[in-house]
CSV table of C-alpha atoms in Angstrom, one decimal:
chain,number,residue,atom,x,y,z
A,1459,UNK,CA,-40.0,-9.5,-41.4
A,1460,UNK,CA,-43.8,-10.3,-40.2
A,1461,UNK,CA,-44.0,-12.5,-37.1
A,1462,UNK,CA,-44.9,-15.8,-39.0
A,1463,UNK,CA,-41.6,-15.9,-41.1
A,1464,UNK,CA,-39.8,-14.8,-37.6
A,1465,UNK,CA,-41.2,-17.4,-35.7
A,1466,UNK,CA,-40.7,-19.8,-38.1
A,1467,UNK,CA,-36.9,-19.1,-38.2
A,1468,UNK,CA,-36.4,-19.6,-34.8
A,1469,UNK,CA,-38.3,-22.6,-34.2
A,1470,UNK,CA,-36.4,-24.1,-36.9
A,1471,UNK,CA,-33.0,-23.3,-36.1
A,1472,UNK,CA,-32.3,-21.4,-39.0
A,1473,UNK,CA,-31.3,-17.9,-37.0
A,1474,UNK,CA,-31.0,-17.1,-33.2
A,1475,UNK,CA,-33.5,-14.4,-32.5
A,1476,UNK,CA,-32.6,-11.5,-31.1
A,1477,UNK,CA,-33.9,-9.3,-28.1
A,1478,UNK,CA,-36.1,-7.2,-29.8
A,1479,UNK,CA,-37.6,-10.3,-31.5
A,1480,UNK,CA,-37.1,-13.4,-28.8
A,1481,UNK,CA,-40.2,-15.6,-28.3
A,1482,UNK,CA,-41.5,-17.3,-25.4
A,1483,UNK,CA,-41.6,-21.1,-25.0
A,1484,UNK,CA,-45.5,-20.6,-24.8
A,1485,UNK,CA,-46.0,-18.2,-27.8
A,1486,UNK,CA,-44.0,-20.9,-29.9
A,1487,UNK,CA,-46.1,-23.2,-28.6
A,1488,UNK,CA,-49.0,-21.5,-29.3
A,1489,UNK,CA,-47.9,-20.5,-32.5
A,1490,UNK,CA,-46.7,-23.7,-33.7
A,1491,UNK,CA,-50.6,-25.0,-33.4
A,1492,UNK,CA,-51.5,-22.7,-35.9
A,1493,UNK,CA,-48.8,-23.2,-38.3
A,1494,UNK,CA,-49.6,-24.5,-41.8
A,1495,UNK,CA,-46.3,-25.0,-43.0
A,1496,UNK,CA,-43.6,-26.9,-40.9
A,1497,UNK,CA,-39.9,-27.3,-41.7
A,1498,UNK,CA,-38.5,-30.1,-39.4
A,1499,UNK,CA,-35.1,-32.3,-40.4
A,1500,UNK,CA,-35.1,-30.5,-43.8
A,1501,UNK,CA,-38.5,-31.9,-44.4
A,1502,UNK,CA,-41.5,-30.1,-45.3
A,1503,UNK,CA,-45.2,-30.9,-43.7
A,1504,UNK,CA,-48.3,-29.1,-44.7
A,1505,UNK,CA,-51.5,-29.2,-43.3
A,1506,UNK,CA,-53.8,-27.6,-46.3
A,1507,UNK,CA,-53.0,-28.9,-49.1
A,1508,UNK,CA,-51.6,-32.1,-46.8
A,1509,UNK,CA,-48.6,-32.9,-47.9
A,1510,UNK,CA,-45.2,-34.5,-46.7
A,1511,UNK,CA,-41.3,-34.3,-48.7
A,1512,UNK,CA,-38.3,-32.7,-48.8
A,1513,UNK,CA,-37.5,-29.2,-48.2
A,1514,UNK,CA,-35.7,-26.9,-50.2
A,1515,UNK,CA,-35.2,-23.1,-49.0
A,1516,UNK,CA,-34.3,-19.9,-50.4
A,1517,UNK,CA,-31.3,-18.2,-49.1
A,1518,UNK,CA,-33.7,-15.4,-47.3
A,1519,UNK,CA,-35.7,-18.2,-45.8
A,1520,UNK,CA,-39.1,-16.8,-47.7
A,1521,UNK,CA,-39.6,-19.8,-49.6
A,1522,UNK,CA,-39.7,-23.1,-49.6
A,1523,UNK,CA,-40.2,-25.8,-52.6
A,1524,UNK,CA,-41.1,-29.2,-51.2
A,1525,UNK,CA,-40.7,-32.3,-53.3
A,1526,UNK,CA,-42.4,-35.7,-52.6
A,1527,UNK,CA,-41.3,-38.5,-55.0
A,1528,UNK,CA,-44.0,-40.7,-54.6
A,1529,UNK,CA,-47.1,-42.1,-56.3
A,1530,UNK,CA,-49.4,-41.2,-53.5
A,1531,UNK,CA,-50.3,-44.4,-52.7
A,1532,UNK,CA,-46.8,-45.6,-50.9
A,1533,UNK,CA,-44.5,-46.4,-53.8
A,1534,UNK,CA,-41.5,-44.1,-53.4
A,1535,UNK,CA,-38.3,-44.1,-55.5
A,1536,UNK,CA,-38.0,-46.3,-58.5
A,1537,UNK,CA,-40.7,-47.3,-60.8
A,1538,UNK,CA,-42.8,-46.8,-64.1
A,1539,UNK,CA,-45.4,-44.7,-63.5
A,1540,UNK,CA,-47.2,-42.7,-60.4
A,1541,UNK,CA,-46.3,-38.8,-61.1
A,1542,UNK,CA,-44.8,-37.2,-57.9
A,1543,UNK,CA,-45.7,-33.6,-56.4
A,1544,UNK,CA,-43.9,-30.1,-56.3
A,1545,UNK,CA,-45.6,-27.3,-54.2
A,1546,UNK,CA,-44.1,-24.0,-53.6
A,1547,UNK,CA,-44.6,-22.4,-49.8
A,1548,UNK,CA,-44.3,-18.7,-49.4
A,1549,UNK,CA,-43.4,-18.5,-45.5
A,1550,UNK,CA,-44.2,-14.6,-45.3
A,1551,UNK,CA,-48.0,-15.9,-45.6
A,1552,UNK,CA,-47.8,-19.6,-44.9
A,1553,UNK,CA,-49.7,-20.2,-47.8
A,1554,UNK,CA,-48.7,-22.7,-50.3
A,1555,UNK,CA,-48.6,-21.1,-53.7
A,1556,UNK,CA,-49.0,-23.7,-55.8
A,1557,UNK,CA,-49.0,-27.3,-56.5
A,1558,UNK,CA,-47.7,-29.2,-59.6
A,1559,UNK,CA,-48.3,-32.6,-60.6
A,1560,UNK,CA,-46.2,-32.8,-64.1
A,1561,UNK,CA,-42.8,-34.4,-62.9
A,1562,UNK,CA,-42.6,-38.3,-62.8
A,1563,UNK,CA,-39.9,-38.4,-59.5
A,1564,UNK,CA,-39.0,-34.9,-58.5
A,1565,UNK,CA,-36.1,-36.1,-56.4
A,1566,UNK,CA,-34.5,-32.4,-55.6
A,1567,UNK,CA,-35.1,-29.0,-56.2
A,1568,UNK,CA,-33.3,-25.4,-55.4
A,1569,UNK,CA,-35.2,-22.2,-55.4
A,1570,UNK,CA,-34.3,-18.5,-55.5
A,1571,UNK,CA,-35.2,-15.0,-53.6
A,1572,UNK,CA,-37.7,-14.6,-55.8
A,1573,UNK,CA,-39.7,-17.5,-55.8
A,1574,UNK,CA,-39.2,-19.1,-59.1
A,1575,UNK,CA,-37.4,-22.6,-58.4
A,1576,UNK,CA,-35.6,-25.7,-60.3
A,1577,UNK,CA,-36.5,-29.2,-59.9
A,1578,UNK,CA,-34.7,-32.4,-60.6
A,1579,UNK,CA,-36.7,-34.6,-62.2
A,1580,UNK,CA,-35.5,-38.7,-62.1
A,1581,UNK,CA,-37.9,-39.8,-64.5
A,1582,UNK,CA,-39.7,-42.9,-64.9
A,1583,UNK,CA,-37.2,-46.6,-65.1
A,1584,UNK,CA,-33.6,-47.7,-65.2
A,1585,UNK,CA,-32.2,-45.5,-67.9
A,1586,UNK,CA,-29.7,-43.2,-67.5
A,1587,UNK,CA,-31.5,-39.6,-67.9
A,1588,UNK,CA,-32.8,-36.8,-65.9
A,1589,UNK,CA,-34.4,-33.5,-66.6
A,1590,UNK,CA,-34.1,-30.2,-64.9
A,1591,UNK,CA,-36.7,-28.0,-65.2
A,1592,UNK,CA,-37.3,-23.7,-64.0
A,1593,UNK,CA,-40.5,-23.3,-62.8
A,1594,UNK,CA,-41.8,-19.5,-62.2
A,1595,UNK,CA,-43.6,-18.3,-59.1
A,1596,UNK,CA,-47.0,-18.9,-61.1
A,1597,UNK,CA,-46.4,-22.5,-61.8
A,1598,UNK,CA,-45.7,-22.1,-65.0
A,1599,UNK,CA,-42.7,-24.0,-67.1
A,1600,UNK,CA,-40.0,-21.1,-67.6
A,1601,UNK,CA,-37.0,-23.7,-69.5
A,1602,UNK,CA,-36.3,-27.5,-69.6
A,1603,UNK,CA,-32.9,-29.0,-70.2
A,1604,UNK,CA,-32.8,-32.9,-70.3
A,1605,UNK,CA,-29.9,-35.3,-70.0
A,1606,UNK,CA,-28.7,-38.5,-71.5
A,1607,UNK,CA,-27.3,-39.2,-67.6
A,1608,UNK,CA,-28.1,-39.0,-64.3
A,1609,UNK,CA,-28.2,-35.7,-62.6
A,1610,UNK,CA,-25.9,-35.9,-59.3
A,1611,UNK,CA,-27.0,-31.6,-58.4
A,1612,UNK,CA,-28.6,-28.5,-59.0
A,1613,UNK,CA,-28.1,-25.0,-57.7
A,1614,UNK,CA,-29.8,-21.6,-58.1
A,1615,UNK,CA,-28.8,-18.2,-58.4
A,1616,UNK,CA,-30.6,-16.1,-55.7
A,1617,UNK,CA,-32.2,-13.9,-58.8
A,1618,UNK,CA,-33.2,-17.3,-60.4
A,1619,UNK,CA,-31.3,-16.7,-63.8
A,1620,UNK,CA,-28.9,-18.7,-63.5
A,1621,UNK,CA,-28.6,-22.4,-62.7
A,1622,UNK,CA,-25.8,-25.2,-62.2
A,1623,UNK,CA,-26.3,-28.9,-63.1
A,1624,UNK,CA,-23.9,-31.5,-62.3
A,1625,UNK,CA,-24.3,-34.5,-64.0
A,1626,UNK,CA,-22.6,-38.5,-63.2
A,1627,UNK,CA,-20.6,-40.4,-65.5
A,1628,UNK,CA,-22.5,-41.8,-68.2
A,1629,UNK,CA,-21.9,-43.2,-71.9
A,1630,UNK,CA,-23.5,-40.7,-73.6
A,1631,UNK,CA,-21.6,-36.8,-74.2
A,1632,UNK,CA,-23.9,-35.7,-71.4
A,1633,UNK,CA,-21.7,-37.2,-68.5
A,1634,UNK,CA,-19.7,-36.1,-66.0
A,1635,UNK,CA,-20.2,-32.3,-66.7
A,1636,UNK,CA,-20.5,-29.4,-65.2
A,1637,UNK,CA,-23.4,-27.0,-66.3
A,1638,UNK,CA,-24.6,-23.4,-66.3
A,1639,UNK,CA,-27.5,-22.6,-67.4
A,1640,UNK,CA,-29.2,-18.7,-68.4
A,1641,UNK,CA,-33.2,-19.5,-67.6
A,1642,UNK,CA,-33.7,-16.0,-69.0
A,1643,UNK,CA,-32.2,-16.3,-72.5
A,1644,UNK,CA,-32.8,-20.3,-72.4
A,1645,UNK,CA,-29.8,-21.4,-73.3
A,1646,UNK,CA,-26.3,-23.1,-71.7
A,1647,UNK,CA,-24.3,-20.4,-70.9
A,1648,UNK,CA,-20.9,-22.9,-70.9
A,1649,UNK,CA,-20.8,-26.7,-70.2
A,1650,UNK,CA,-17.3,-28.4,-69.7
A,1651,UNK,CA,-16.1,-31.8,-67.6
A,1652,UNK,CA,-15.1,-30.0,-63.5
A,1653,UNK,CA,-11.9,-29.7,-63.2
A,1654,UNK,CA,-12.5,-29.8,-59.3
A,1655,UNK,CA,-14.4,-32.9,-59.5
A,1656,UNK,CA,-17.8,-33.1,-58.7
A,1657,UNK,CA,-18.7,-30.3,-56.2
A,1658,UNK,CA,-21.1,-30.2,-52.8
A,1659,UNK,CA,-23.1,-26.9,-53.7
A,1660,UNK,CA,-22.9,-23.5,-56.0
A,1661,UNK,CA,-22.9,-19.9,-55.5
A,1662,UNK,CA,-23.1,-17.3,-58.1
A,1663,UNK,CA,-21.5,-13.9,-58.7
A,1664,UNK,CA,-23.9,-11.7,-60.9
A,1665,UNK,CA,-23.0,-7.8,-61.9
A,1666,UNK,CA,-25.3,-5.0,-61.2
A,1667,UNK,CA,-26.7,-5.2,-64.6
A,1668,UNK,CA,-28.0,-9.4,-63.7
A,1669,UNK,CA,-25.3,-10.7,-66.0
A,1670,UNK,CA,-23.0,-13.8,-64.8
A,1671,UNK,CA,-19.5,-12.9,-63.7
A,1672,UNK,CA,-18.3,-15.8,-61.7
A,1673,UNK,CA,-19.6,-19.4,-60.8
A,1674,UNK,CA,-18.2,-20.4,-57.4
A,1675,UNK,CA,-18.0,-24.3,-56.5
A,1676,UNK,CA,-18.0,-25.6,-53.0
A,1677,UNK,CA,-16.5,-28.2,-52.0
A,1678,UNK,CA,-16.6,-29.4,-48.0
A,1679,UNK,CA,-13.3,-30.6,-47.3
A,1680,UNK,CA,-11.1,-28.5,-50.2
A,1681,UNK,CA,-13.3,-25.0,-50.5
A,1682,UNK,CA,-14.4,-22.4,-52.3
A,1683,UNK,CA,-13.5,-22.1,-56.4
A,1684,UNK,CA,-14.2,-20.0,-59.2
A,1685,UNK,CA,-15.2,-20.6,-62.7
A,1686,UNK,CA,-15.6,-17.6,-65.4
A,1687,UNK,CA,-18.9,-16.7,-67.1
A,1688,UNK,CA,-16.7,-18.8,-70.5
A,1689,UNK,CA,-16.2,-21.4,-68.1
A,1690,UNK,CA,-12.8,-20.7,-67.5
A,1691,UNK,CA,-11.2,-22.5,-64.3
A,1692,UNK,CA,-9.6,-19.9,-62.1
A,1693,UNK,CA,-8.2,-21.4,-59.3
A,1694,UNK,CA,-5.7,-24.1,-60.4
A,1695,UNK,CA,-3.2,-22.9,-57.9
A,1696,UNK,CA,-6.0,-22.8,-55.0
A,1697,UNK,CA,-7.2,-26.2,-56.1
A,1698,UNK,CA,-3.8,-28.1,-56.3
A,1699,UNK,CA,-2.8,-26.4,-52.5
A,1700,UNK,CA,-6.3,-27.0,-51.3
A,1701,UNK,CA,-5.5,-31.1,-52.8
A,1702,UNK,CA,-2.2,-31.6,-51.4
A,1703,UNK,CA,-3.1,-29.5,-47.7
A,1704,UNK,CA,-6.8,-30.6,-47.1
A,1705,UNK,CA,-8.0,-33.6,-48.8
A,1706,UNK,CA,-8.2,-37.1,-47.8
A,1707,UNK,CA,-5.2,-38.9,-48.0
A,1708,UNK,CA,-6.4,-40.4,-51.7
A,1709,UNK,CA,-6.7,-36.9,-52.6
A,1710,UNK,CA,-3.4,-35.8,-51.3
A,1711,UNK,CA,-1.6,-38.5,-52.8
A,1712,UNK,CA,-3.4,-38.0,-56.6
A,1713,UNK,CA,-2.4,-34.6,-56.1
A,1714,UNK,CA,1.2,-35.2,-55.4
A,1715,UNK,CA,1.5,-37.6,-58.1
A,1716,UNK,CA,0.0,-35.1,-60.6
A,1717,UNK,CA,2.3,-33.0,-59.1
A,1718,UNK,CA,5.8,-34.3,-59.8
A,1719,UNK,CA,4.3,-36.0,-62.4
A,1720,UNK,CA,3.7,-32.8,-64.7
A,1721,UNK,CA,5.6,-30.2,-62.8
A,1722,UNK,CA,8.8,-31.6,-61.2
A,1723,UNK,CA,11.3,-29.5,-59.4
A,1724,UNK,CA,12.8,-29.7,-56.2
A,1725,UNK,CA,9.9,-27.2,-54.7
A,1726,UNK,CA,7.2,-29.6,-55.8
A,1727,UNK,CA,9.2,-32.1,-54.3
A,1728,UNK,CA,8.8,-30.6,-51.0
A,1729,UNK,CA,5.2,-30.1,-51.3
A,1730,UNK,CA,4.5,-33.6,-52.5
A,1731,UNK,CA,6.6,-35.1,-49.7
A,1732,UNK,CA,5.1,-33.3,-47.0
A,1733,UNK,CA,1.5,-34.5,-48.6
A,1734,UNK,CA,2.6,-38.1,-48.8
A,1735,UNK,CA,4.3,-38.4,-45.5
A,1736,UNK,CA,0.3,-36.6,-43.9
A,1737,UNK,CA,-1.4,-39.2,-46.3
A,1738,UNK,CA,0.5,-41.9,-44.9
A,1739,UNK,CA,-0.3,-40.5,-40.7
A,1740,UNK,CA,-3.6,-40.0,-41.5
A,1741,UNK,CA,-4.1,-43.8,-42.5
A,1742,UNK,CA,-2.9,-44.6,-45.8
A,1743,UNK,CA,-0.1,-46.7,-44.3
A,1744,UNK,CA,-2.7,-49.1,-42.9
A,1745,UNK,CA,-3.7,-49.8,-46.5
A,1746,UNK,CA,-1.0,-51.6,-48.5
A,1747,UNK,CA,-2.1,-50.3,-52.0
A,1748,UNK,CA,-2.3,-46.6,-50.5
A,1749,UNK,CA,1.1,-47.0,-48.5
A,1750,UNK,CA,3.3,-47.7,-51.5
A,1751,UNK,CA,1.4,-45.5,-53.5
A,1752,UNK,CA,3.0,-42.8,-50.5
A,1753,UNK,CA,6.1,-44.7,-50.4
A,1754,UNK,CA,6.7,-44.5,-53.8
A,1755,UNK,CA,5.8,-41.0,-54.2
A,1756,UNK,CA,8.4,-40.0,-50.7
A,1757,UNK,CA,11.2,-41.7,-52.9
A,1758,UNK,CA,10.7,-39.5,-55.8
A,1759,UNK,CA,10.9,-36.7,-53.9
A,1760,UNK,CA,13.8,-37.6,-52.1
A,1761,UNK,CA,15.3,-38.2,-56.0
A,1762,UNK,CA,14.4,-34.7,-56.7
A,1763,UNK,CA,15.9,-33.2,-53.8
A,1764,UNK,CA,19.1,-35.0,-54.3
A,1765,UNK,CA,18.5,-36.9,-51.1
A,1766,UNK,CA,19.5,-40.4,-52.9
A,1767,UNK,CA,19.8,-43.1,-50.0
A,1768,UNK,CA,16.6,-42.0,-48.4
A,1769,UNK,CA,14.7,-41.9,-51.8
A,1770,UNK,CA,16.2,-45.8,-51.8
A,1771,UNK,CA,14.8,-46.6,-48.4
A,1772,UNK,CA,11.3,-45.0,-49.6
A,1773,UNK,CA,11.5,-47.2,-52.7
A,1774,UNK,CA,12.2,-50.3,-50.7
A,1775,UNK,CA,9.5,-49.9,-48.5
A,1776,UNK,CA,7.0,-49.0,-51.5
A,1777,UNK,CA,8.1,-52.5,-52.9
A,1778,UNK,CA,7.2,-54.5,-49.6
A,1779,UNK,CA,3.8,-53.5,-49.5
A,1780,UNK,CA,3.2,-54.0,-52.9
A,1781,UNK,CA,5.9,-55.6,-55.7
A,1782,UNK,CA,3.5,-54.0,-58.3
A,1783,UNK,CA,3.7,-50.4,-57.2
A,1784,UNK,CA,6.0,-50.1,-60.7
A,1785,UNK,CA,9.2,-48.7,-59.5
A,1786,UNK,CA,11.2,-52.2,-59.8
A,1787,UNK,CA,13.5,-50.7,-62.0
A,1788,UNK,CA,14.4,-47.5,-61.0
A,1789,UNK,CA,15.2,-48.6,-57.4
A,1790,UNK,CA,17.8,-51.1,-58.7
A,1791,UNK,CA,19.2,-48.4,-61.2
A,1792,UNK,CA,19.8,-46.5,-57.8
A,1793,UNK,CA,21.0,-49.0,-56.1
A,1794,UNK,CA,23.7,-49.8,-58.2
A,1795,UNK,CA,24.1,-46.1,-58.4
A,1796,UNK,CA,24.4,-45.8,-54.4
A,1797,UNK,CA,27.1,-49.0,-54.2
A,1798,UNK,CA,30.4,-48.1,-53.7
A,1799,UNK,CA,33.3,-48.1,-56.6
């Protein structure tokens, strides 16, 4: 790695220089006054061409794709016209590559080892529509895909084959899915609604021959899972456990409903008690709505298990905090059930 790229890296943080490559605070310092490219808070600054927006890096930290969604004379964000500017930075020379003008709001972008990159591009007014759009290391278009909804995130394959779009509810049959895209071939490889919800970031798995295996989704709190190159969802187990262990108490609680709600048997049962009873520690019993939803899912359980007068006291305590929690009936079948002959 040449000393630019190295200095760069450990000015911003990005990896702790070791002793055959440490850096005085002076040579930074001196260094830094030469820089034409600087990375600071995940934004991009550029002395020639001048230019200031959001950075994007490659996973090897070569390149960078800056994104400034504004009309160049202070109108950011929304509005009708006033394109916005792309420019691709190649650290190893700390040259900018090139410069495009084309998008109307390139709001994000995610670029690969290689250089070629993806942008998000908002477009122009209100409606719901985006467009994402591979761009090679030349500038040149490489494949566009548009959308009749917003698009919530984009990731790149390090080879930059292969991208995933993420898209937000919308009216039209373009929302709430989850796409993969073959820039190569130009064509969606498989689009489908996430089963995981709507995920943080992407990784890819790719064979030795370039082709896709595996699409990995990330999410922060849950973690890591896999869809097939068909689109297949691999990880229901790893999902539901990763639900009912690790998500917010909303999550846990959905989980454990789904859970005795489609699969119910006494080992369920355990696993949705023990979710409903952390839901409920880790603040769902300060909200009323949330706490019967807990309450009412601790008396199932109980039900399940056999455990009868406690799955009462669980359905009585659901019905204090909220009458509606729509379990009226069964907890005075069981009552009448629990009296004594």
């Amino acid at each position: 790695m040449n000393f630019i790229l190295q200095l760069w890296e450990a000015v911003s943080g990005r990896i702790t220089p070791s002793s055959s490559s440490t850096l005085s605070v002076t040579q930074i310092r001196h260094e830094q006054r030469s820089f034409n490219a600087h990375v600071r808070n995940r934004m991009l600054t550029l002395k020639q061409p001048e230019f200031f927006g959001s950075a994007y890096i490659s996973l090897n930290k070569r390149w960078i794709v800056g994104c400034n969604d504004s009309n160049g004379m202070g109108t950011g964000g929304f509005r009708e016209h006033g394109n916005g500017r792309v420019i691709l930075v190649d650290m190893e020379v700390d040259k900018a590559l090139h410069e495009l003008t084309s998008f109307a709001r390139p709001t994000k972008a995610a670029v690969s080892d290689i250089g070629n990159y993806i942008v998000e591009d908002t477009g122009f007014g209100s409606s719901l529509s985006g467009n994402v759009v591979a761009i090679d290391i030349q500038g040149r278009e490489r494949y566009r895909r548009s959308y009749a909804a917003n698009v919530l995130n984009i990731g790149l394959s390090q080879c930059g084959r292969y991208a995933a779009v993420q898209t937000a509810n919308a009216p039209s049959t373009d929302g709430n899915l989850l796409e993969i895209l073959d820039i190569d071939r130009r064509c969606i490889v498989f689009s489908r609604p996430p089963v995981s919800g709507w995920a943080d970031s992407y990784s890819f798995e790719i064979t030795h021959d370039g082709r896709l295996h595996a699409v990995k989704v990330k999410h922060k709190e849950l973690g890591d899972f896999s869809y097939s190159a068909s689109g297949e969802f691999l990880d229901i187990q790893k999902y539901q456990e990763a639900q009912l262990e690790n998500g917010n108490y909303a999550i846990k609680l959905m989980a454990a409903r789904d859970l005795l709600k489609f699969e119910p048997s006494q080992g369920n049962a355990v696993k949705a008690l023990s979710a409903a009873n952390a839901a409920l520690e880790e603040g769902a019993k300060d909200v009323h709505d949330w706490g019967a939803i807990a309450h009412r899912l601790r008396g199932e359980s109980y039900e399940l298990l056999g455990q009868l007068p406690e799955a009462l006291a669980a359905f009585d305590h659901a019905l204090l905090l909220n009458p509606k929690v729509g379990i009226q009936k069964r907890a005075t079948a069981l009552r009448k059930k629990l009296m004594p002959a």
